[in-house]
Short mmCIF file of C-alpha atoms in Angstrom, two decimals:
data_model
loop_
_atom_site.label_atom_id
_atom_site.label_comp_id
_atom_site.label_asym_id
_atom_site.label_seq_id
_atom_site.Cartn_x
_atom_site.Cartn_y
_atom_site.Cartn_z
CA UNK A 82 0.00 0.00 0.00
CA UNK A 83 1.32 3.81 -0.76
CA UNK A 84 1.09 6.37 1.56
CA UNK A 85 1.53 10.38 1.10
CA UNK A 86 4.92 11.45 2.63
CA UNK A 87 2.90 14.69 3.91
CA UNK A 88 -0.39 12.79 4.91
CA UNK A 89 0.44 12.63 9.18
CA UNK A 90 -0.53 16.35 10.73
CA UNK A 91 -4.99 14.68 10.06
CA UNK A 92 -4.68 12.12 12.43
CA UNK A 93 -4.36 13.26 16.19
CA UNK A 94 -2.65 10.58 17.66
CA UNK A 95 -3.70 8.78 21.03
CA UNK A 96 -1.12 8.86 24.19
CA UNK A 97 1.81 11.09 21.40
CA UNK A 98 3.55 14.24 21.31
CA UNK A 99 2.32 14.79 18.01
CA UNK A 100 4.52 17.57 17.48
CA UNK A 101 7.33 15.37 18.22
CA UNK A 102 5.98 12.28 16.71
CA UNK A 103 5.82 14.30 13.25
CA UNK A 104 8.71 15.57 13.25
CA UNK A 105 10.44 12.13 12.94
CA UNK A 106 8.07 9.93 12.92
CA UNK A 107 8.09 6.00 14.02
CA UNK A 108 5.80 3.98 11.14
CA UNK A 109 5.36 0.55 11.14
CA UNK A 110 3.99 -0.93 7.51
CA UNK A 111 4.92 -4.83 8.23
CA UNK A 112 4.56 -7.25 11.50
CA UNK A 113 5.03 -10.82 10.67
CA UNK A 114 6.11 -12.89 13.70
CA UNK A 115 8.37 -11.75 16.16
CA UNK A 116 8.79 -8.51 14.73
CA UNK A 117 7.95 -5.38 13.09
CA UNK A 118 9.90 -3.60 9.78
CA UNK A 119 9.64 0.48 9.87
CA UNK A 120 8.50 2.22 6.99
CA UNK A 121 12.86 2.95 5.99
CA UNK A 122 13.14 -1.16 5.82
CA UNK A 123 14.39 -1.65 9.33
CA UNK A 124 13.59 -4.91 11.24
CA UNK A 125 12.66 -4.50 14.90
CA UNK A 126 11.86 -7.05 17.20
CA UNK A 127 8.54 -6.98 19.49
CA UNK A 128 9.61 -6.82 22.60
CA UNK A 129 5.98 -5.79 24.23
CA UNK A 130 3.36 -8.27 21.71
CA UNK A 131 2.65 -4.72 20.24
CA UNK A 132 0.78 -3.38 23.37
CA UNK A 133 0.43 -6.47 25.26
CA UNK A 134 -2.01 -7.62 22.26
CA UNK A 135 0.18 -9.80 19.59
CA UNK A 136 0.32 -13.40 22.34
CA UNK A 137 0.77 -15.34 18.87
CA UNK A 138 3.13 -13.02 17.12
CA UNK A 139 2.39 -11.11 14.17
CA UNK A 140 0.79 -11.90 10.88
CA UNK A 141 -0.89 -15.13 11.59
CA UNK A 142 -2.80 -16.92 8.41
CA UNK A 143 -5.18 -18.59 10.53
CA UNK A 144 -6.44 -15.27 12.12
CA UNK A 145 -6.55 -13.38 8.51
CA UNK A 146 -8.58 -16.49 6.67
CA UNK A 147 -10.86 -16.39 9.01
CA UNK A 148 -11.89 -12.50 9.32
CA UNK A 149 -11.77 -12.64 5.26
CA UNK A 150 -14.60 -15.92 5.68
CA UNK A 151 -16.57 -14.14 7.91
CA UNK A 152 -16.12 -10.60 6.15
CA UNK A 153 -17.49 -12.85 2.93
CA UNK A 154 -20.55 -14.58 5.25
CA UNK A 155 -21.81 -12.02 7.34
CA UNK A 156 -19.60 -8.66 7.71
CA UNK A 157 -22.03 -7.02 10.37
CA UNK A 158 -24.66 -8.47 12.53
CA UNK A 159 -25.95 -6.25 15.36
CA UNK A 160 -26.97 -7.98 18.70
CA UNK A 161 -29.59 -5.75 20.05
CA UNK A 162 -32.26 -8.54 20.38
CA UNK A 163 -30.50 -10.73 17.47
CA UNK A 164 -27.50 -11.99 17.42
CA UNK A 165 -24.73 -14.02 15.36
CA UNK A 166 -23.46 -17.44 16.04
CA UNK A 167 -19.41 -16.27 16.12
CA UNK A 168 -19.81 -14.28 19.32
CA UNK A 169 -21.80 -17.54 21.20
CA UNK A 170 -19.15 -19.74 19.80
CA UNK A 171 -16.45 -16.83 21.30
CA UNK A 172 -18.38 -17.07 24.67
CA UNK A 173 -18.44 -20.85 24.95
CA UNK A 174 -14.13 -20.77 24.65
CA UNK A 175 -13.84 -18.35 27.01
CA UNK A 176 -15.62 -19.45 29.86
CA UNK A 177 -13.66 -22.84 29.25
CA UNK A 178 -10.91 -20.36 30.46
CA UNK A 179 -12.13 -18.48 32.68
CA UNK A 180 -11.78 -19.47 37.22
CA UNK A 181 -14.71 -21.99 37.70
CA UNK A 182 -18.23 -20.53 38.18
CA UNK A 183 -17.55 -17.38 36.14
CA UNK A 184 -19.29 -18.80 33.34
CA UNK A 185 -21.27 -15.62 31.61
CA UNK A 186 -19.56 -12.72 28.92
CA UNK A 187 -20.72 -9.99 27.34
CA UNK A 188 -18.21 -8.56 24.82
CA UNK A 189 -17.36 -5.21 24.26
CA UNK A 190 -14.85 -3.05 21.96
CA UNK A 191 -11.85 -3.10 24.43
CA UNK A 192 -10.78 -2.84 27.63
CA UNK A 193 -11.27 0.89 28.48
CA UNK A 194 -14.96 -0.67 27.31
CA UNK A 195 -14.55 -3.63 29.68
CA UNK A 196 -14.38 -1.33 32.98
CA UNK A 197 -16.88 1.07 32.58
CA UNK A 198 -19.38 -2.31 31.24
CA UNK A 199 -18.04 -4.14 34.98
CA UNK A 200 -18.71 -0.76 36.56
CA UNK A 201 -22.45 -0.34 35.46
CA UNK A 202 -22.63 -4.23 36.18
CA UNK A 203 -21.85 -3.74 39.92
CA UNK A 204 -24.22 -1.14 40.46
CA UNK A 205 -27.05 -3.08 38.44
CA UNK A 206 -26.17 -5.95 40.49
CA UNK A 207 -26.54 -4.21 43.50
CA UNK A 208 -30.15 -2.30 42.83
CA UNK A 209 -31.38 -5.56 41.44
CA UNK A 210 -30.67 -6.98 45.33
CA UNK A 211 -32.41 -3.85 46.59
CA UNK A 212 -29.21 -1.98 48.10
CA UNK A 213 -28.87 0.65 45.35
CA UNK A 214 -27.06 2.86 47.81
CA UNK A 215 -23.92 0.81 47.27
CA UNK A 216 -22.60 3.22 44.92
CA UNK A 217 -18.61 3.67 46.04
CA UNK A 218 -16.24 1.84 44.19
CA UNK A 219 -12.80 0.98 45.89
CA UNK A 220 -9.52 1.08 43.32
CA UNK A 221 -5.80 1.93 43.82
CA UNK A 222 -3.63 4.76 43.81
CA UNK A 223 -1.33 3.99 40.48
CA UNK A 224 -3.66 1.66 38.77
CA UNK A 225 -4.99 1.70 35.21
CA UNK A 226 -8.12 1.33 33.93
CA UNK A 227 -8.43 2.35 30.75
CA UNK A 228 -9.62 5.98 29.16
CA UNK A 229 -13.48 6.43 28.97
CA UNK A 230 -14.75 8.45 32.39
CA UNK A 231 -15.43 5.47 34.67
CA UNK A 232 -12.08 4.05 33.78
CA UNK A 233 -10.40 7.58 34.60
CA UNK A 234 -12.50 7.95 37.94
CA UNK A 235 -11.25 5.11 39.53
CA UNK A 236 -7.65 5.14 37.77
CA UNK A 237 -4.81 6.59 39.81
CA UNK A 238 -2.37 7.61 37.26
CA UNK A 239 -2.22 11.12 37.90
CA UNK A 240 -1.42 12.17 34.22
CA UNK A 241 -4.67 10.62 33.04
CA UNK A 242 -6.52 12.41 35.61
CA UNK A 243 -5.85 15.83 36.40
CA UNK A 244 -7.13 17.49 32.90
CA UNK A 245 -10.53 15.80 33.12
CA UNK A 246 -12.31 17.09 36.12
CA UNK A 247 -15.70 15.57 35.13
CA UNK A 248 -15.01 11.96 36.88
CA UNK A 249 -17.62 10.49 38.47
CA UNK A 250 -18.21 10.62 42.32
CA UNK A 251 -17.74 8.20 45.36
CA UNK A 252 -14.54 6.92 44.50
CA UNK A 253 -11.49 6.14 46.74
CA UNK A 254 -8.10 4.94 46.47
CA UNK A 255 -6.21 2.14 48.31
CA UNK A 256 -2.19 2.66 48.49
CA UNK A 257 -0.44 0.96 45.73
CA UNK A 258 1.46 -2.07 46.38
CA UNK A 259 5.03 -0.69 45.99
CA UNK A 260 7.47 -0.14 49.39
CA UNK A 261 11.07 0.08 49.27
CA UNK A 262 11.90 -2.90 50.67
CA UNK A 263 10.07 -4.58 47.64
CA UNK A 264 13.38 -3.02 45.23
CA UNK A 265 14.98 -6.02 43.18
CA UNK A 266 12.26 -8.86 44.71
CA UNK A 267 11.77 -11.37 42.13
CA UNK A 268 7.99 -12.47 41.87
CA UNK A 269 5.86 -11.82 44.74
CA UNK A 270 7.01 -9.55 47.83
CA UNK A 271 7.20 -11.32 51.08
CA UNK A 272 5.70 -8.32 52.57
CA UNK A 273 2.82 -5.65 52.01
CA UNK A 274 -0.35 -7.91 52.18
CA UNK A 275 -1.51 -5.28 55.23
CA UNK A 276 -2.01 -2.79 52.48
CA UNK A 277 -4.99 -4.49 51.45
CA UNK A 278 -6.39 -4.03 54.67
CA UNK A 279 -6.85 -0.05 53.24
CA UNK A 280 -10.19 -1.20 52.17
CA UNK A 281 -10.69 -2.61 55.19
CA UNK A 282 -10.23 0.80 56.58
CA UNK A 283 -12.92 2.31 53.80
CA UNK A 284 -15.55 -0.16 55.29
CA UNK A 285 -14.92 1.54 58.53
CA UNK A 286 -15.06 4.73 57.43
CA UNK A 287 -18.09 5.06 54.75
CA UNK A 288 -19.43 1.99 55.78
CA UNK A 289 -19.77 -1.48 53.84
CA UNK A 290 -23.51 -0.98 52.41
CA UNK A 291 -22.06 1.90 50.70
CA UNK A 292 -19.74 0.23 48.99
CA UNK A 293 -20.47 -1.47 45.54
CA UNK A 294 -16.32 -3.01 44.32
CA UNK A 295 -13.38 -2.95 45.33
CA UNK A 296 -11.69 -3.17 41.70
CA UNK A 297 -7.50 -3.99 40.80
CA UNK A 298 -5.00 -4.86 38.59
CA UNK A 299 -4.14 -8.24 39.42
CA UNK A 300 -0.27 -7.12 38.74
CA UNK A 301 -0.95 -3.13 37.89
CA UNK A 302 0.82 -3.38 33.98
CA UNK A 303 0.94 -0.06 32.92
CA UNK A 304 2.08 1.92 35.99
CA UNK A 305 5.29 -0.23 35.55
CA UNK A 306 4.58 -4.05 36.56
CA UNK A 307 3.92 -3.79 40.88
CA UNK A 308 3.53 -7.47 41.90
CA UNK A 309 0.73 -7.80 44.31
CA UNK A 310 2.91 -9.26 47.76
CA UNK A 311 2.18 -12.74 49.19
CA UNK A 312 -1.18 -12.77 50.61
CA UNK A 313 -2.92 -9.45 49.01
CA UNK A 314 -5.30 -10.52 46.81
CA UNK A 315 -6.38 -13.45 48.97
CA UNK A 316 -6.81 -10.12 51.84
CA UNK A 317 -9.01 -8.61 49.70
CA UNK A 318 -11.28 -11.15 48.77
CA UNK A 319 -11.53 -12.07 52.70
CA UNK A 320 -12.81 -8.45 52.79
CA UNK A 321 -14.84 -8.37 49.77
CA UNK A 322 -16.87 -11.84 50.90
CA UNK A 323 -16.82 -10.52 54.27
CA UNK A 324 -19.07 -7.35 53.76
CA UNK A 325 -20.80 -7.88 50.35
CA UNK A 326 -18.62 -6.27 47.99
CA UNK A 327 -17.92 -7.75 44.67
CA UNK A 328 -14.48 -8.15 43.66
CA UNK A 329 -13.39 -6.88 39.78
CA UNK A 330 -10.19 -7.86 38.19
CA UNK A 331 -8.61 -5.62 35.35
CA UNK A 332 -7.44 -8.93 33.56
CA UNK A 333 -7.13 -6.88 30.47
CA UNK A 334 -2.75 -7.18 30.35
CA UNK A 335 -2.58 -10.41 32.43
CA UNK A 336 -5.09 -11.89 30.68
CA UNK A 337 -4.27 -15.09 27.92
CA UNK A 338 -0.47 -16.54 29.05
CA UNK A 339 1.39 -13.51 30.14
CA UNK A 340 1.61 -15.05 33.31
CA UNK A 341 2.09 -18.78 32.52
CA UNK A 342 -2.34 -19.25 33.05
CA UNK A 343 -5.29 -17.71 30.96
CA UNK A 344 -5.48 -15.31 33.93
CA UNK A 345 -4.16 -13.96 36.32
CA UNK A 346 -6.81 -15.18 38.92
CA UNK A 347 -5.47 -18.77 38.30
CA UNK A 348 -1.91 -17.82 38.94
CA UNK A 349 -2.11 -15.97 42.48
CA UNK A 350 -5.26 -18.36 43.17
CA UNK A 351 -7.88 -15.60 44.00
CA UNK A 352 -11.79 -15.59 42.00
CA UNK A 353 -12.98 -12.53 41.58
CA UNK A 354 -16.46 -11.69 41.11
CA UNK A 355 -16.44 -10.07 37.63
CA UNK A 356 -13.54 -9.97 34.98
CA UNK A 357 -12.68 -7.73 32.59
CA UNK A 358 -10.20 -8.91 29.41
CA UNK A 359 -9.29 -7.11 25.85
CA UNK A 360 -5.98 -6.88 24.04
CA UNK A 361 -5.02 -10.74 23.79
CA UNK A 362 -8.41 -11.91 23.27
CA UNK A 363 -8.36 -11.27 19.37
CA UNK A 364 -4.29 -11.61 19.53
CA UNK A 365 -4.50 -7.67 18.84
CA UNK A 366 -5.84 -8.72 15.32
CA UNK A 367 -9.11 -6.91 15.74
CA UNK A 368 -10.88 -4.27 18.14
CA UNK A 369 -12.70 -6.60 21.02
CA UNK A 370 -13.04 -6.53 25.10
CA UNK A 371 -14.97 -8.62 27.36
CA UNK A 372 -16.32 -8.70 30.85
CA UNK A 373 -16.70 -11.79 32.45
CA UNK A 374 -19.02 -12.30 35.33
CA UNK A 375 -20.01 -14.97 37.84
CA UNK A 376 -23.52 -17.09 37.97
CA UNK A 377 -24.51 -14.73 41.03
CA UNK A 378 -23.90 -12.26 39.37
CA UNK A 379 -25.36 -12.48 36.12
CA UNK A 380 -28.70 -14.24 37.76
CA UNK A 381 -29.59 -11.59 39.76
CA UNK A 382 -29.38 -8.87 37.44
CA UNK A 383 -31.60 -11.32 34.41
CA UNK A 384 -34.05 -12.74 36.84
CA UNK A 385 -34.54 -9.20 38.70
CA UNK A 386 -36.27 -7.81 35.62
CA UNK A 387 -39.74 -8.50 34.09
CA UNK A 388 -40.08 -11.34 32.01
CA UNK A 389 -38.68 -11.28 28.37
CA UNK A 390 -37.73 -7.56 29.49
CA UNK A 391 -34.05 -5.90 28.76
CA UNK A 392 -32.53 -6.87 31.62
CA UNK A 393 -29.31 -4.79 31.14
CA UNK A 394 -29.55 -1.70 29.48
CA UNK A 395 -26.57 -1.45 28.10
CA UNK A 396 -24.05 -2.40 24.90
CA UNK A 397 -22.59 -1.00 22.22
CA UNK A 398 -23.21 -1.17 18.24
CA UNK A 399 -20.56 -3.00 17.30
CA UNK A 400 -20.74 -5.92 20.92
CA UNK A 401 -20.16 -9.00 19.67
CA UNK A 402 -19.09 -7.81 16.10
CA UNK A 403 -18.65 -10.93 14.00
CA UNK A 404 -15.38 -9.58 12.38
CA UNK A 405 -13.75 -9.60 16.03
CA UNK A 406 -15.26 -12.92 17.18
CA UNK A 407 -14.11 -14.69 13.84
CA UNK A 408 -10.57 -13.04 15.22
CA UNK A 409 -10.96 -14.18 18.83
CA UNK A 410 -12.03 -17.84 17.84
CA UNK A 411 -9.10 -17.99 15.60
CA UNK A 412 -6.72 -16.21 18.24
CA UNK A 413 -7.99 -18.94 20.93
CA UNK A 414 -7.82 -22.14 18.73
CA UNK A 415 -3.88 -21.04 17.81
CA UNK A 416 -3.05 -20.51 22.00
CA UNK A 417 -5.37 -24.05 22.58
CA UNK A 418 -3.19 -25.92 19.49
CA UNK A 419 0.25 -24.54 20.23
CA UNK A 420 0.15 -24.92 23.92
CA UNK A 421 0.80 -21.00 24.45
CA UNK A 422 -0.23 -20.36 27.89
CA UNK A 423 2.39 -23.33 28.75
CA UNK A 424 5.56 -22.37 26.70
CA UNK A 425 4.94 -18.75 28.57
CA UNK A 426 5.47 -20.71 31.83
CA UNK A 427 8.15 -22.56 30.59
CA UNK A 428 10.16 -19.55 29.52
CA UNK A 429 9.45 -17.25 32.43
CA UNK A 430 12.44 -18.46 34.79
CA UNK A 431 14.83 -17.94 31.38
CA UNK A 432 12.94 -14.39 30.78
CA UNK A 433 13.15 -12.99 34.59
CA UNK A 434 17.00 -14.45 35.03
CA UNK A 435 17.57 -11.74 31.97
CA UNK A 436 15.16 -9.34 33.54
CA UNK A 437 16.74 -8.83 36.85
CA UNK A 438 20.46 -9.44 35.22
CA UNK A 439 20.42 -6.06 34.29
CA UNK A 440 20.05 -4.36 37.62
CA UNK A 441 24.16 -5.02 37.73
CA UNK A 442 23.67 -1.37 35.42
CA UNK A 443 23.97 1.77 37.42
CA UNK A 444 20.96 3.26 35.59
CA UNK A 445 18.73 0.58 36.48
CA UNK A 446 17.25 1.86 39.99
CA UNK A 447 14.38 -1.16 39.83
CA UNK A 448 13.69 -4.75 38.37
CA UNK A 449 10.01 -6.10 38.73
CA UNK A 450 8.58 -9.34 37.23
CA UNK A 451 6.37 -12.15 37.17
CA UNK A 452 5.51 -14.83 34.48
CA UNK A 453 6.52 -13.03 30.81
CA UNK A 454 5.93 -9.28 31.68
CA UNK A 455 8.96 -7.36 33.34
CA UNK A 456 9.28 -3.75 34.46
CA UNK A 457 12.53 -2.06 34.59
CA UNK A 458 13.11 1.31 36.51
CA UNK A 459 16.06 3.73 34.45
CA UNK A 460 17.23 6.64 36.95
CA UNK A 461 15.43 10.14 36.10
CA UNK A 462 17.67 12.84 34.51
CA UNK A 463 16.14 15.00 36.29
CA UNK A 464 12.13 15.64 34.32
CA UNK A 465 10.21 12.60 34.78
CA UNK A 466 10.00 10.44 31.67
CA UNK A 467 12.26 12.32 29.24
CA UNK A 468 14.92 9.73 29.04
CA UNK A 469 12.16 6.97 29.19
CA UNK A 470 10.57 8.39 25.67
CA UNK A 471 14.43 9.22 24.49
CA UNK A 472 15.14 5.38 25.32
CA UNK A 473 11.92 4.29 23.32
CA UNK A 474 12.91 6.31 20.32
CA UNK A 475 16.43 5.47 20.04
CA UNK A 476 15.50 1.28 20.88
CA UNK A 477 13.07 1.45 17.90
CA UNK A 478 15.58 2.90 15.33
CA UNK A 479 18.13 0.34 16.73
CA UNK A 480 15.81 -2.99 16.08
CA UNK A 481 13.49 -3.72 19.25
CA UNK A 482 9.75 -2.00 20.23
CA UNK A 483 9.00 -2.04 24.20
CA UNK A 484 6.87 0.29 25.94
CA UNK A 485 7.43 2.77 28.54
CA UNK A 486 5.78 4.27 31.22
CA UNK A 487 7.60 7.47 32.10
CA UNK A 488 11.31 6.23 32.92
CA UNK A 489 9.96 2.48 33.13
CA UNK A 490 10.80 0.35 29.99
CA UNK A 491 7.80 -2.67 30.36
CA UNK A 492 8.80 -6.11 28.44
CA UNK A 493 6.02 -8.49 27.61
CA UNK A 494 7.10 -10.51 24.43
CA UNK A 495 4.39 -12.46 22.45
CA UNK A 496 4.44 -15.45 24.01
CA UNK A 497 5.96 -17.53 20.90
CA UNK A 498 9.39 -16.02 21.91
CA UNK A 499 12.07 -18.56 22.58
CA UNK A 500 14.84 -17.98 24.25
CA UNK A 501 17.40 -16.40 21.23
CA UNK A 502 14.68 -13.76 21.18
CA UNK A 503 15.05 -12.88 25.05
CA UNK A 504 18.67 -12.71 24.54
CA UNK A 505 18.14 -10.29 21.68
CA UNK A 506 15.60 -8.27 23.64
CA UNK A 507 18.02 -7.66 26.47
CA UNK A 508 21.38 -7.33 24.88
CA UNK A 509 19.87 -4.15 22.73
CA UNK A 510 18.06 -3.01 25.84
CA UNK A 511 21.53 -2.81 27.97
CA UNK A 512 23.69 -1.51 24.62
CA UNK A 513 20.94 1.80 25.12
CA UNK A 514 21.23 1.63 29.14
CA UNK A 515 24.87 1.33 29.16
CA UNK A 516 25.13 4.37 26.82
CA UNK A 517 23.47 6.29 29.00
#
């Protein structure tokens, strides 16, 4: 395909310094694989599966046949009171996924999608039981949850807060996970499961029949990869079951292999009431979220209304779209056929020895990791996140993609890396550090 040199000041470009961006900018026009090629015919490997998205690697024929099938069948079905077989079909493999008893999805367009859908769920759930007042919600200082206003009312990213005043009220934040002590722990801190006790403290203080979810990251991705400590999840879902609260988890990163399970939930051992997922589901291949939900859940929301009544007012033109379930069937037979999920846990030990092998470099003030996703810390020069979105520019031009959170480079590889391609990843990554 050609493109106009001068076609790039139209599109206003999502989480960019456009001015920046323009002025040299960073185009991919190939991904096959384990990598990317820039539009001057250099190769660079993906060292983040795109945006946590590409699980099988790039380019996959089975995931292109079947959009083009279903593009020739059916190209749109809307599923306001119809439906199309695909998204059923979608449903039916992800619950075989999914923790035991959560057994119900409704799909959405992605994740930002996914959390305000699980937010409107909890309150629905609530009113349905007749205790409408719970209407506080219970997240995290540093987490992420996506862009749309729910999403940026319970996030605690400051940067994607303070321009957009118009958040919704009754929120409060829990401390992150992060202490001092935790610097250079591999997997799970030994200590910090008393921080979980904050909502604890939020029972006490606005009481618990105000409260509607306590909602988290299992591991919080995009703040730069905090490992919940030994003991924290399980806290809060003592909590949770204790009082009535329902329990969301942002699965939307963790979510298909990234650590070594389809979720997060089965790796630290902790159900949560309702799930959110996105990015891996379709292998990045097409626009899709989900929210998963248990039977409680789901039956007391359906059987509160009216018979044959809407029971959930709520959805979006393009849930379900058969384009994206043809992509998320063919993304989940690939991870089911290649045994995906397990190679991730096979390679994590390899991947986190050459995670935490670099904090030998001055630079390197951090090392956090767990499963196939890795957060490294590189020391400030002084304005917060300059010489993270230097680092990110110069990595690209010299052969390898990750993303960074301020000064925090975040590795996630699709999960069809071996080991030559962690080597790769890390030896260019420590070239740039050691330059520094």
């Amino acid at each position: 395909m050609q493109y106009q040199a001068n076609a790039l000041e139209q599109h206003w470009m999502p989480f960019t310094g456009n001015r920046d961006f323009k002025e040299n900018p960073r185009l991919v026009v190939k991904a096959e694989g384990m990598h990317y090629w820039d539009h001057k015919g250099g190769k660079i490997l993906d060292g983040a599966a795109g945006l946590f998205c590409c699980a099988a690697g790039h380019g996959r024929p089975e995931i292109a046949e079947a959009v083009y099938k279903q593009l020739q069948e059916a190209d749109y079905a809307p599923h306001f009171q119809m439906g199309h077989p695909a998204s059923f079909e979608l449903a039916r493999k992800l619950c075989n996924l999914t923790p035991e008893g959560i057994d119900h999805v409704f799909f959405v367009n992605s994740g930002s999608e996914a959390i305000d859908t699980a937010l409107k769920m909890a309150m629905a759930y609530h009113r349905a039981k007749g205790d409408g007042q719970r209407s506080r919600f219970v997240s995290r200082e540093r987490a992420y949850h996506g862009v749309n206003i729910g999403g940026v009312s319970i996030s605690g990213m400051v940067k994607n807060r303070e321009t957009f005043s118009g958040v919704i009220p009754g929120v409060v934040h829990m401390r992150h996970t992060f202490l001092e002590e935790h610097r250079f722990t591999r997997g799970q801190p030994e200590t910090g499961a008393y921080l979980a006790d904050d909502l604890q403290r939020f029972v006490d203080t606005y009481g618990a029949t105000t409260i509607s979810a306590c909602i988290v990251e299992p591991i919080a991705g995009s703040t730069g990869c905090l490992i919940p400590p030994k003991g924290y999840l399980q806290r809060l879902r003592e909590i949770c079951d204790t009082h009535g609260i329902l329990l969301i988890f942002d699965e939307v990163i963790c979510g298909f292999g990234r650590l070594g399970t389809p979720f997060a939930s089965q790796a630290f051992g902790v159900i949560p009431d309702i799930m959110t997922m996105a990015k891996a589901l379709t292998n990045g291949a097409a626009p899709m979220g989900a929210v998963a939900v248990n039977d409680d859940v789901y039956d007391t929301i359906t059987n509160a209304a009216p018979e044959n009544a809407i029971e959930f007012f709520h959805g979006y033109t393009y849930s379900g779209h058969p384009i994206s379930s043809a992509a998320g069937i063919a993304a989940q037979d690939i991870y089911e056929k290649e045994g995906l999920f397990q190679r991730s846990a096979d390679l994590s030990e390899y991947f986190l020895d050459a995670a935490y092998g670099m904090q030998d470099l001055d630079v390197v003030t951090d090392v956090r990791g767990y499963g196939l996703l890795a957060g490294i810390d590189v020391a400030s020069d002084g304005v917060p996140g300059r010489r993270g979105l230097a680092l990110q520019k110069q990595l690209f031009w010299g052969g390898l993609h990750l993303k960074f959170t301020g000064d925090c480079a975040l590795i996630s590889p699709p999960l069809i890396a071996d080991r030559s391609h962690v080597d790769e990843i890390f030896d260019i990554l420590r070239k740039a550090l050691k330059a520094l």
